[in-house]
Short mmCIF file of N, CA and C in Angstrom, two decimals:
data_model
loop_
_atom_site.label_atom_id
_atom_site.label_comp_id
_atom_site.label_asym_id
_atom_site.label_seq_id
_atom_site.Cartn_x
_atom_site.Cartn_y
_atom_site.Cartn_z
N MET O 1 -73.20 -27.45 -42.75
CA MET O 1 -73.59 -28.72 -43.30
C MET O 1 -72.48 -29.16 -44.26
N ARG O 2 -72.26 -30.44 -44.28
CA ARG O 2 -71.25 -30.98 -45.18
C ARG O 2 -71.87 -32.07 -46.03
N SER O 3 -71.47 -32.13 -47.26
CA SER O 3 -72.01 -33.13 -48.18
C SER O 3 -70.90 -34.03 -48.68
N VAL O 4 -71.22 -35.30 -48.83
CA VAL O 4 -70.25 -36.24 -49.39
C VAL O 4 -70.71 -36.70 -50.77
N VAL O 5 -71.51 -35.86 -51.41
CA VAL O 5 -72.02 -36.18 -52.75
C VAL O 5 -70.85 -36.22 -53.73
N PRO O 6 -70.72 -37.31 -54.48
CA PRO O 6 -69.68 -37.34 -55.51
C PRO O 6 -70.13 -36.48 -56.71
N TRP O 7 -69.76 -35.22 -56.68
CA TRP O 7 -70.27 -34.25 -57.65
C TRP O 7 -70.09 -34.70 -59.09
N ARG O 8 -69.02 -35.36 -59.38
CA ARG O 8 -68.75 -35.75 -60.77
C ARG O 8 -69.71 -36.84 -61.26
N ASN O 9 -70.46 -37.46 -60.36
CA ASN O 9 -71.39 -38.53 -60.73
C ASN O 9 -72.81 -38.03 -60.99
N ILE O 10 -73.04 -36.74 -60.83
CA ILE O 10 -74.36 -36.18 -61.05
C ILE O 10 -74.67 -36.20 -62.55
N SER O 11 -75.90 -36.52 -62.88
CA SER O 11 -76.33 -36.59 -64.28
C SER O 11 -76.06 -35.27 -65.01
N GLU O 12 -75.61 -35.37 -66.24
CA GLU O 12 -75.36 -34.19 -67.07
C GLU O 12 -76.65 -33.42 -67.35
N HIS O 13 -77.77 -34.07 -67.13
CA HIS O 13 -79.08 -33.43 -67.30
C HIS O 13 -79.18 -32.14 -66.47
N TYR O 14 -78.52 -32.12 -65.32
CA TYR O 14 -78.58 -30.98 -64.40
C TYR O 14 -77.53 -29.92 -64.69
N GLY O 15 -76.67 -30.15 -65.65
CA GLY O 15 -75.63 -29.19 -65.99
C GLY O 15 -74.28 -29.65 -65.50
N PRO O 16 -73.26 -28.82 -65.71
CA PRO O 16 -71.91 -29.20 -65.30
C PRO O 16 -71.83 -29.42 -63.79
N TRP O 17 -71.15 -30.49 -63.39
CA TRP O 17 -71.06 -30.82 -61.96
C TRP O 17 -70.43 -29.69 -61.17
N SER O 18 -69.48 -28.97 -61.77
CA SER O 18 -68.81 -27.89 -61.03
C SER O 18 -69.78 -26.75 -60.73
N SER O 19 -70.70 -26.48 -61.65
CA SER O 19 -71.70 -25.43 -61.42
C SER O 19 -72.66 -25.84 -60.31
N ILE O 20 -73.06 -27.09 -60.30
CA ILE O 20 -73.96 -27.60 -59.27
C ILE O 20 -73.29 -27.54 -57.90
N CYS O 21 -72.04 -27.95 -57.86
CA CYS O 21 -71.28 -27.91 -56.61
C CYS O 21 -71.14 -26.47 -56.10
N ASP O 22 -70.80 -25.55 -57.00
CA ASP O 22 -70.66 -24.14 -56.61
C ASP O 22 -71.98 -23.58 -56.09
N ARG O 23 -73.07 -23.91 -56.77
CA ARG O 23 -74.38 -23.43 -56.35
C ARG O 23 -74.74 -23.98 -54.97
N TYR O 24 -74.51 -25.26 -54.75
CA TYR O 24 -74.79 -25.88 -53.46
C TYR O 24 -73.99 -25.20 -52.35
N ARG O 25 -72.72 -24.98 -52.58
CA ARG O 25 -71.87 -24.32 -51.57
C ARG O 25 -72.35 -22.91 -51.28
N ARG O 26 -72.74 -22.18 -52.33
CA ARG O 26 -73.24 -20.82 -52.15
C ARG O 26 -74.53 -20.83 -51.34
N TRP O 27 -75.45 -21.74 -51.68
CA TRP O 27 -76.71 -21.84 -50.94
C TRP O 27 -76.46 -22.16 -49.47
N CYS O 28 -75.54 -23.06 -49.19
CA CYS O 28 -75.24 -23.39 -47.80
C CYS O 28 -74.64 -22.19 -47.07
N ARG O 29 -73.73 -21.50 -47.73
CA ARG O 29 -73.08 -20.33 -47.13
C ARG O 29 -74.12 -19.24 -46.83
N GLU O 30 -75.11 -19.09 -47.70
CA GLU O 30 -76.15 -18.07 -47.54
C GLU O 30 -77.27 -18.50 -46.59
N GLY O 31 -77.24 -19.76 -46.14
CA GLY O 31 -78.26 -20.25 -45.23
C GLY O 31 -79.47 -20.86 -45.92
N ARG O 32 -79.46 -20.94 -47.22
CA ARG O 32 -80.61 -21.47 -47.96
C ARG O 32 -80.82 -22.96 -47.69
N CYS O 33 -79.74 -23.71 -47.53
CA CYS O 33 -79.87 -25.15 -47.26
C CYS O 33 -80.60 -25.38 -45.95
N THR O 34 -80.28 -24.59 -44.95
CA THR O 34 -80.95 -24.71 -43.65
C THR O 34 -82.43 -24.39 -43.79
N VAL O 35 -82.75 -23.34 -44.53
CA VAL O 35 -84.15 -22.96 -44.74
C VAL O 35 -84.91 -24.09 -45.43
N MET O 36 -84.30 -24.70 -46.44
CA MET O 36 -84.96 -25.80 -47.15
C MET O 36 -85.16 -27.01 -46.24
N LEU O 37 -84.15 -27.33 -45.43
CA LEU O 37 -84.28 -28.48 -44.53
C LEU O 37 -85.35 -28.24 -43.46
N VAL O 38 -85.43 -27.03 -42.94
CA VAL O 38 -86.46 -26.70 -41.96
C VAL O 38 -87.85 -26.82 -42.60
N ALA O 39 -87.99 -26.33 -43.82
CA ALA O 39 -89.28 -26.42 -44.52
C ALA O 39 -89.68 -27.88 -44.75
N LEU O 40 -88.73 -28.70 -45.17
CA LEU O 40 -89.02 -30.13 -45.37
C LEU O 40 -89.40 -30.80 -44.07
N ARG O 41 -88.68 -30.48 -42.99
CA ARG O 41 -88.98 -31.08 -41.68
C ARG O 41 -90.38 -30.67 -41.23
N THR O 42 -90.74 -29.42 -41.45
CA THR O 42 -92.06 -28.93 -41.08
C THR O 42 -93.15 -29.68 -41.85
N GLU O 43 -92.94 -29.89 -43.13
CA GLU O 43 -93.91 -30.63 -43.94
C GLU O 43 -94.02 -32.08 -43.48
N LEU O 44 -92.90 -32.69 -43.18
CA LEU O 44 -92.92 -34.08 -42.70
C LEU O 44 -93.63 -34.19 -41.35
N ASP O 45 -93.36 -33.24 -40.46
CA ASP O 45 -94.02 -33.25 -39.15
C ASP O 45 -95.53 -33.10 -39.29
N ALA O 46 -95.97 -32.33 -40.29
CA ALA O 46 -97.40 -32.12 -40.51
C ALA O 46 -98.09 -33.40 -40.98
N LEU O 47 -97.34 -34.33 -41.54
CA LEU O 47 -97.93 -35.58 -42.01
C LEU O 47 -98.24 -36.54 -40.86
N ASP O 48 -97.58 -36.35 -39.74
CA ASP O 48 -97.80 -37.24 -38.58
C ASP O 48 -99.12 -37.00 -37.91
#
């Protein structure tokens, strides 16, 4: 998965943009992003 999120534009409320970017990349590398997307898709399908 690839993201075009402008990391530097993320609210400081969430912490340093570099930490958020690193965490996102780690989650994707570990497969967590896929797991989250599948879970969201499953929940959306259940609403139909």
